[in-house]
XYZ file of C-alpha atoms in Angstrom:
196
model
C 65.727 -20.291 -63.152
C 63.507 -23.077 -61.768
C 61.917 -20.631 -59.511
C 61.014 -18.249 -62.275
C 59.633 -21.086 -64.263
C 57.474 -22.003 -61.243
C 56.262 -18.532 -60.960
C 55.213 -18.458 -64.668
C 53.607 -21.851 -64.351
C 51.683 -20.745 -61.205
C 50.545 -17.630 -62.912
C 49.208 -19.664 -65.859
C 47.392 -22.057 -63.466
C 45.820 -19.173 -61.659
C 44.601 -17.638 -64.951
C 43.113 -20.916 -65.886
C 41.345 -21.365 -62.612
C 40.005 -17.800 -62.721
C 38.627 -18.110 -66.223
C 36.714 -21.341 -65.258
C 35.460 -20.420 -61.887
C 34.465 -16.813 -62.136
C 33.532 -14.626 -65.061
C 35.906 -11.923 -66.107
C 35.049 -8.583 -64.325
C 35.920 -6.648 -67.535
C 34.881 -8.764 -70.440
C 35.773 -7.426 -73.863
C 32.792 -5.729 -75.444
C 31.503 -6.976 -78.704
C 31.443 -4.519 -81.633
C 27.549 -4.345 -81.440
C 27.415 -3.409 -77.758
C 30.040 -0.618 -78.286
C 28.005 0.856 -81.071
C 24.785 0.625 -78.962
C 26.526 2.329 -76.033
C 27.777 5.201 -78.244
C 24.233 5.710 -79.628
C 22.765 5.899 -76.072
C 25.335 8.542 -75.108
C 24.606 10.595 -78.241
C 20.840 10.402 -77.575
C 21.257 11.423 -74.016
C 23.410 14.400 -75.071
C 20.839 15.505 -77.684
C 18.050 15.212 -75.102
C 19.981 17.286 -72.544
C 20.801 19.768 -75.157
C 17.086 20.148 -76.176
C 16.022 20.345 -72.521
C 18.700 23.172 -71.975
C 17.336 25.085 -74.986
C 13.720 24.641 -73.677
C 14.694 25.724 -70.201
C 16.457 28.858 -71.522
C 13.562 29.709 -73.694
C 11.120 29.458 -70.811
C 13.337 31.576 -68.466
C 13.747 34.234 -71.170
C 9.943 34.300 -71.798
C 9.222 34.612 -68.070
C 11.842 37.380 -67.808
C 10.284 39.273 -70.698
C 6.780 38.898 -69.262
C 7.664 39.993 -65.802
C 9.690 42.912 -67.136
C 6.631 44.011 -69.241
C 4.322 43.564 -66.220
C 6.717 45.562 -63.992
C 6.943 48.313 -66.610
C 3.194 48.420 -67.041
C 2.244 48.145 -63.390
C 4.705 50.963 -62.245
C 4.427 50.034 -58.530
C 0.638 49.553 -58.397
C -0.778 49.227 -54.835
C -3.487 46.624 -54.242
C -6.348 47.459 -51.929
C -9.453 45.191 -51.915
C -10.502 44.495 -55.472
C -8.553 47.412 -57.041
C -5.059 48.466 -57.863
C -3.945 52.026 -57.531
C -1.048 53.940 -59.056
C -0.010 57.055 -57.194
C 1.944 59.483 -59.456
C 5.289 61.143 -58.684
C 4.878 63.671 -61.428
C 2.303 66.391 -61.980
C -0.218 66.872 -64.803
C -3.540 68.607 -65.444
C -6.755 66.565 -64.691
C -7.210 65.747 -68.386
C -3.581 64.843 -68.838
C -3.739 62.627 -65.749
C -6.813 60.905 -67.036
C -5.070 60.196 -70.421
C -2.032 58.813 -68.544
C -4.272 56.433 -66.578
C -6.304 55.378 -69.585
C -3.230 54.635 -71.713
C -2.370 52.079 -69.002
C -5.788 50.257 -68.886
C -6.955 52.246 -65.877
C -8.741 55.705 -65.099
C -8.617 58.168 -62.461
C -9.787 56.754 -59.158
C -13.478 56.398 -58.332
C -13.955 56.346 -54.545
C -16.874 54.108 -53.583
C -16.588 53.520 -49.907
C -15.491 55.131 -46.647
C -12.731 52.455 -46.360
C -11.430 53.370 -49.855
C -11.530 57.114 -48.878
C -9.526 56.447 -45.710
C -6.934 54.332 -47.620
C -6.496 57.112 -50.169
C -6.539 60.058 -47.841
C -2.892 59.586 -47.068
C -2.001 60.689 -50.572
C -2.399 64.416 -50.493
C -2.964 66.904 -53.372
C -3.921 64.280 -56.042
C -6.501 64.300 -58.760
C -9.428 61.806 -58.442
C -11.936 60.880 -61.205
C -14.658 63.369 -60.262
C -15.806 66.428 -62.281
C -18.747 68.716 -62.752
C -17.275 70.071 -66.063
C -20.363 68.967 -68.011
C -22.940 70.584 -65.771
C -22.092 72.911 -62.951
C -22.929 71.453 -59.575
C -23.645 67.906 -60.873
C -20.525 65.924 -59.935
C -19.944 62.789 -61.963
C -17.245 60.089 -61.838
C -15.240 59.191 -64.908
C -17.483 56.206 -65.508
C -20.456 58.533 -65.953
C -22.150 57.719 -62.600
C -23.422 60.673 -60.410
C -21.769 61.277 -57.115
C -23.910 60.024 -54.180
C -21.660 60.172 -51.202
C -18.920 62.730 -51.090
C -16.003 63.309 -48.808
C -15.656 67.087 -49.267
C -13.616 69.359 -46.967
C -15.710 71.887 -45.072
C -17.039 74.597 -47.384
C -16.285 72.469 -50.576
C -17.050 72.410 -53.374
C -17.156 76.189 -53.777
C -16.449 76.559 -57.510
C -14.062 79.414 -56.701
C -12.722 80.636 -60.135
C -14.460 77.900 -62.188
C -13.185 74.848 -60.210
C -14.604 71.840 -61.953
C -12.305 68.955 -60.998
C -11.913 67.218 -57.619
C -8.776 66.284 -55.720
C -7.789 64.827 -52.385
C -6.351 67.803 -50.452
C -6.176 66.582 -46.855
C -5.583 69.198 -44.201
C -7.349 68.096 -40.996
C -9.541 65.120 -41.634
C -8.827 61.827 -43.423
C -12.463 61.311 -44.098
C -13.325 64.784 -45.387
C -10.473 65.749 -47.691
C -11.895 66.560 -51.216
C -11.495 69.952 -52.727
C -12.593 71.338 -56.092
C -9.913 72.905 -58.158
C -9.240 74.310 -61.584
C -8.883 71.307 -64.039
C -5.914 73.171 -65.637
C -3.863 73.084 -62.543
C -0.944 70.541 -62.584
C -0.851 68.247 -59.604
C -0.282 64.570 -58.812
C -2.995 61.990 -59.450
C -4.271 58.502 -58.608
C -5.137 55.890 -61.192
C -7.376 52.875 -60.455
C -7.915 49.528 -62.284
C -9.499 46.220 -61.325
C -7.102 43.962 -59.573
C -6.255 40.640 -61.423
C -7.646 37.566 -59.793
């Protein structure tokens, strides 16, 4: 039993030396410190919760915005300072124009050789040009009179009261316009100013 008494005595001596020479690695916390730590954890949890809600709100808003943009843009194609929508369905000239205007656009106005070359790949499409108000005086949908035209050979010919213009390429990319009856249902091209 002497040996076990020595062990207990040695253990007590070691404990006394440890307490005087080095601070305890795990000191008991006071009641105030425990309460303060709990408060910090709760504050951190509330902040993380609020950040999560904010993040989810932002993600949802961005999703709704881009979904709306995508539905409104309907695969618009950008070329220089304009965006173009090339239809997959067919409508009369007036119906096509109404479709474009309902989406913040109008039937395309072709202002340059480059724009004509770009659009000539889309065949049998209404453009925003008509002489419906005055025969032989072709005007764009914005009211300006046509200055430079890209008519096919022999066009416009007003055959059977043809008062609306369409791209109808056969041989030439540059000279592809044809006059057609405005009541014919074909595809169309809308144009609107590209966002900055």
